[in-house]
Amino acid sequence: MTMRYLTFALAKGRLAKKTMAMFEELGIYCEAMKDEKTRKLIFVNEDLKLKFFLAKASDVPTYVEYGAADIGVAGEDTILEEGRNLYEMMDLGFGKCKMCVCGPESAREKLQHGEQIRVASKYPQIAKDYFYNKKYQTVEIIKLNGSVELAPIVGLSEVIVDIVETGSTLKANGLMVLEEICDLSARMVVNQVSMKMEQERIRSLMVGLKRLTRKETGGIS
Ligand code: PRP
């Protein structure tokens, strides 16, 4: 029987690059993906019967839930926000950042006193879960698609819920972290049927990746 392709959906950009660098350490190569000029979205490793495609980060969980990809790599932020039915298999140990409530110093008091404020975010579900289910605070959530730091500056909202990595975007715009919601990192997710049908190949890949992540964090390999 010919082996079927194992298909990966990778969040295009930095996460895909880091993922492929990790895969290379396991002897999984995809040279064509390294061509910076290419506009191709799908790449194949014929020897290992692997397919990789580059998707918009927020779509990775969708491809995996529907089985268009067996495996996905995306940020925990996207996975939490999408809330798809899939198995979250492992923390890849890179892409570390935090989900935070941010704003100007003047918003701190409003947050503490539970005032009805407006919260702008690319992550309305995460924001809703945090304010409604953890803080029991009624807020108005406004969905934005990027450059969220603008919102409190131009008066759209009092605070934002967003990712903070180095903190330089906040600093450059006179904003600060007011509350931390959770830690985030890159995750590997697996389609629920694929996990049964391709258990052997997926498990052996995970064993290799776990060995690498342990090495990176200085643990025993
Ligand atoms: C992300 C995030 C912050 C910034 C945080 O935005 O939404 O704006 O990075 O990084 P820092 O703490 O290292 O400055 P992204 O670059 O994805 O752009 P976008 O806001 O337009 O989506």
Short mmCIF file of C-alpha atoms and ligand atoms in Angstrom, two decimals:
data_model
loop_
_atom_site.label_atom_id
_atom_site.label_comp_id
_atom_site.label_asym_id
_atom_site.label_seq_id
_atom_site.Cartn_x
_atom_site.Cartn_y
_atom_site.Cartn_z
CA MET A 1 0.00 0.00 0.00
CA THR A 2 1.36 3.43 -0.84
CA MET A 3 1.83 5.73 2.09
CA ARG A 4 -0.51 8.71 2.20
CA TYR A 5 0.85 12.21 2.62
CA LEU A 6 0.94 13.58 6.11
CA THR A 7 -0.12 17.21 5.73
CA PHE A 8 0.99 20.14 7.87
CA ALA A 9 -0.65 23.57 8.04
CA LEU A 10 1.88 26.10 9.24
CA ALA A 11 1.20 29.69 10.28
CA LYS A 12 3.13 31.59 7.62
CA GLY A 13 5.96 33.83 8.73
CA ARG A 14 8.19 33.42 11.72
CA LEU A 15 6.39 30.40 13.18
CA ALA A 16 6.67 28.43 9.93
CA LYS A 17 10.38 29.24 9.68
CA LYS A 18 11.06 28.17 13.24
CA THR A 19 9.01 25.00 12.77
CA MET A 20 10.96 24.03 9.65
CA ALA A 21 14.26 24.74 11.45
CA MET A 22 13.17 22.28 14.14
CA PHE A 23 12.08 19.72 11.57
CA GLU A 24 15.49 19.99 9.88
CA GLU A 25 17.11 18.86 13.10
CA LEU A 26 15.02 15.71 12.75
CA GLY A 27 16.11 15.21 9.14
CA ILE A 28 12.87 16.58 7.66
CA TYR A 29 13.79 19.00 4.90
CA CYS A 30 11.84 21.21 2.55
CA GLU A 31 14.38 23.29 0.66
CA ALA A 32 11.84 24.91 -1.70
CA MET A 33 10.21 26.69 1.26
CA LYS A 34 13.41 28.58 1.98
CA ASP A 35 13.24 30.55 -1.27
CA GLU A 36 12.28 34.00 0.02
CA LYS A 37 10.92 35.01 -3.40
CA THR A 38 8.52 32.14 -3.84
CA ARG A 39 4.79 32.81 -3.79
CA LYS A 40 4.01 29.12 -3.53
CA LEU A 41 1.82 28.04 -0.64
CA ILE A 42 2.25 24.26 -0.81
CA PHE A 43 5.49 22.29 -0.59
CA VAL A 44 6.09 18.57 -0.80
CA ASN A 45 8.77 16.27 0.52
CA GLU A 46 8.28 13.24 -1.75
CA ASP A 47 10.80 11.02 0.03
CA LEU A 48 9.05 11.29 3.38
CA LYS A 49 5.55 11.71 1.91
CA LEU A 50 5.00 15.00 3.69
CA LYS A 51 3.12 18.08 2.53
CA PHE A 52 3.43 21.50 4.10
CA PHE A 53 1.20 24.45 3.44
CA LEU A 54 1.43 28.01 4.62
CA ALA A 55 -1.82 29.46 5.92
CA LYS A 56 -2.82 32.63 7.69
CA ALA A 57 -2.24 31.92 11.39
CA SER A 58 -5.87 32.28 12.41
CA ASP A 59 -6.93 29.75 9.75
CA VAL A 60 -4.56 26.97 10.86
CA PRO A 61 -7.01 25.50 13.45
CA THR A 62 -9.77 25.51 10.81
CA TYR A 63 -7.71 23.46 8.33
CA VAL A 64 -6.84 21.01 11.09
CA GLU A 65 -10.36 20.64 12.46
CA TYR A 66 -11.76 19.80 9.03
CA GLY A 67 -8.92 17.40 8.25
CA ALA A 68 -7.50 19.41 5.33
CA ALA A 69 -4.30 19.24 7.38
CA ASP A 70 -3.41 16.41 9.75
CA ILE A 71 -1.17 18.61 11.86
CA GLY A 72 -1.00 22.34 12.47
CA VAL A 73 1.47 24.71 14.05
CA ALA A 74 0.12 27.99 15.36
CA GLY A 75 0.32 30.27 18.35
CA GLU A 76 -1.62 29.39 21.48
CA ASP A 77 -3.40 32.76 21.05
CA THR A 78 -4.95 31.65 17.75
CA ILE A 79 -5.81 28.21 19.07
CA LEU A 80 -7.58 29.65 22.14
CA GLU A 81 -9.38 32.27 20.10
CA GLU A 82 -10.64 29.82 17.46
CA GLY A 83 -11.78 27.20 19.99
CA ARG A 84 -11.79 24.44 17.37
CA ASN A 85 -12.22 20.73 17.97
CA LEU A 86 -8.70 19.38 17.77
CA TYR A 87 -6.03 17.80 19.90
CA GLU A 88 -3.48 20.21 21.30
CA MET A 89 -0.48 17.91 21.38
CA MET A 90 2.55 19.88 22.42
CA ASP A 91 4.26 23.11 23.32
CA LEU A 92 7.04 23.66 20.78
CA GLY A 93 8.89 25.95 23.14
CA PHE A 94 9.28 28.94 20.81
CA GLY A 95 7.16 31.99 20.01
CA LYS A 96 6.89 32.77 23.69
CA CYS A 97 4.86 35.84 24.61
CA LYS A 98 2.00 36.90 26.89
CA MET A 99 -1.63 37.83 26.40
CA CYS A 100 -2.20 41.04 28.35
CA VAL A 101 -4.63 43.82 29.06
CA CYS A 102 -2.79 46.99 28.07
CA GLY A 103 -3.53 50.67 28.06
CA PRO A 104 -2.43 54.02 29.42
CA GLU A 105 -1.74 54.38 33.15
CA SER A 106 -5.03 56.29 33.43
CA ALA A 107 -7.00 53.13 32.61
CA ARG A 108 -5.65 51.20 35.59
CA GLU A 109 -8.18 52.60 38.02
CA LYS A 110 -11.11 51.90 35.70
CA LEU A 111 -9.98 48.29 35.45
CA GLN A 112 -9.65 47.90 39.19
CA HIS A 113 -13.02 49.46 39.93
CA GLY A 114 -14.78 47.25 37.42
CA GLU A 115 -16.12 50.18 35.44
CA GLN A 116 -17.89 49.43 32.18
CA ILE A 117 -15.05 50.07 29.77
CA ARG A 118 -14.42 49.35 26.09
CA VAL A 119 -11.84 46.71 25.19
CA ALA A 120 -10.42 46.52 21.66
CA SER A 121 -8.80 43.28 20.52
CA LYS A 122 -7.91 40.94 17.69
CA TYR A 123 -8.94 38.26 20.20
CA PRO A 124 -12.57 38.96 21.18
CA GLN A 125 -13.13 35.43 22.55
CA ILE A 126 -10.07 35.55 24.79
CA ALA A 127 -11.03 39.04 25.96
CA LYS A 128 -14.61 37.94 26.63
CA ASP A 129 -13.53 34.85 28.55
CA TYR A 130 -11.14 36.89 30.68
CA PHE A 131 -13.48 39.74 31.57
CA TYR A 132 -16.73 37.76 31.84
CA ASN A 133 -15.63 34.41 33.25
CA LYS A 134 -12.53 35.27 35.25
CA LYS A 135 -13.04 38.86 36.37
CA TYR A 136 -16.86 38.97 36.28
CA GLN A 137 -16.59 42.42 34.78
CA THR A 138 -19.02 43.67 32.14
CA VAL A 139 -17.17 45.32 29.30
CA GLU A 140 -17.86 46.20 25.68
CA ILE A 141 -15.59 44.27 23.34
CA ILE A 142 -14.64 45.76 19.98
CA LYS A 143 -13.04 43.47 17.41
CA LEU A 144 -10.10 44.89 15.46
CA ASN A 145 -7.82 43.23 12.93
CA GLY A 146 -4.42 44.70 13.70
CA SER A 147 -2.47 47.70 14.99
CA VAL A 148 -4.67 47.43 18.07
CA GLU A 149 -2.44 49.80 20.04
CA LEU A 150 -4.11 52.63 18.16
CA ALA A 151 -7.45 52.09 19.90
CA PRO A 152 -6.72 53.64 23.33
CA ILE A 153 -4.64 56.40 21.74
CA VAL A 154 -7.38 57.61 19.43
CA GLY A 155 -10.18 57.08 21.95
CA LEU A 156 -11.84 53.97 20.52
CA SER A 157 -11.39 52.03 23.74
CA GLU A 158 -9.97 52.39 27.24
CA VAL A 159 -7.79 49.26 27.01
CA ILE A 160 -6.73 46.53 24.59
CA VAL A 161 -6.22 42.80 24.95
CA ASP A 162 -3.19 41.87 22.88
CA ILE A 163 0.03 39.91 22.63
CA VAL A 164 3.12 41.38 24.23
CA GLU A 165 6.45 39.95 23.21
CA THR A 166 9.26 42.47 23.71
CA GLY A 167 6.94 45.26 24.85
CA SER A 168 8.47 47.66 22.34
CA THR A 169 5.19 48.35 20.48
CA LEU A 170 3.53 49.34 23.75
CA LYS A 171 6.44 51.50 24.82
CA ALA A 172 6.66 53.27 21.47
CA ASN A 173 2.99 54.20 21.83
CA GLY A 174 2.95 55.26 25.46
CA LEU A 175 1.03 52.21 26.68
CA MET A 176 1.78 49.58 29.31
CA VAL A 177 0.78 46.16 30.55
CA LEU A 178 -1.99 46.57 33.12
CA GLU A 179 -2.91 42.91 33.68
CA GLU A 180 -1.47 39.61 32.47
CA ILE A 181 -3.97 37.08 31.15
CA CYS A 182 -1.78 34.09 30.21
CA ASP A 183 1.50 32.86 28.77
CA LEU A 184 1.56 31.85 25.11
CA SER A 185 3.82 29.84 22.82
CA ALA A 186 3.75 27.91 19.56
CA ARG A 187 1.70 24.71 19.73
CA MET A 188 1.33 21.62 17.62
CA VAL A 189 -2.28 20.60 17.07
CA VAL A 190 -3.59 17.42 15.46
CA ASN A 191 -6.83 16.48 13.73
CA GLN A 192 -8.80 14.05 15.86
CA VAL A 193 -9.24 11.41 13.13
CA SER A 194 -5.62 11.74 11.94
CA MET A 195 -4.46 11.05 15.47
CA LYS A 196 -6.04 7.60 15.19
CA MET A 197 -5.26 6.86 11.54
CA GLU A 198 -1.67 8.12 11.54
CA GLN A 199 -0.82 7.48 15.14
CA GLU A 200 2.54 5.88 14.47
CA ARG A 201 3.93 8.64 12.23
CA ILE A 202 2.58 11.43 14.43
CA ARG A 203 3.87 9.85 17.63
CA SER A 204 7.35 9.32 16.25
CA LEU A 205 7.47 12.94 15.08
CA MET A 206 6.41 14.07 18.54
CA VAL A 207 9.05 11.95 20.24
CA GLY A 208 11.70 13.68 18.10
CA LEU A 209 10.28 17.14 18.75
CA LYS A 210 10.07 16.52 22.49
CA ARG A 211 13.71 15.53 22.54
CA LEU A 212 14.58 18.82 20.82
CA THR A 213 12.44 21.00 23.09
CA ARG A 214 13.95 19.39 26.17
CA LYS A 215 17.42 20.13 24.83
CA GLU A 216 16.48 23.78 24.21
CA THR A 217 15.14 24.31 27.68
CA GLY A 218 18.25 22.76 29.20
CA GLY A 219 16.56 19.62 30.50
CA ILE A 220 17.83 16.06 30.30
CA SER A 221 17.65 14.70 26.75
C1 PRP B 1 1.80 41.85 17.47
C2 PRP B 1 0.93 42.31 18.63
C3 PRP B 1 1.61 43.57 19.08
C4 PRP B 1 3.08 43.28 18.82
C5 PRP B 1 3.75 42.87 20.11
O1 PRP B 1 1.39 42.51 16.34
O2 PRP B 1 -0.41 42.50 18.22
O3 PRP B 1 1.17 44.67 18.33
O4 PRP B 1 3.12 42.20 17.87
O5 PRP B 1 5.13 42.69 19.95
P1 PRP B 1 6.20 43.47 20.84
O6 PRP B 1 5.77 43.36 22.28
O7 PRP B 1 7.48 42.71 20.59
O8 PRP B 1 6.27 44.87 20.35
P2 PRP B 1 1.76 42.09 14.86
O9 PRP B 1 3.20 42.37 14.58
O10 PRP B 1 1.35 40.68 14.63
O11 PRP B 1 0.91 43.11 13.95
P3 PRP B 1 -0.64 43.52 13.96
O12 PRP B 1 -0.93 44.22 15.24
O13 PRP B 1 -0.81 44.45 12.80
O14 PRP B 1 -1.44 42.26 13.82
#
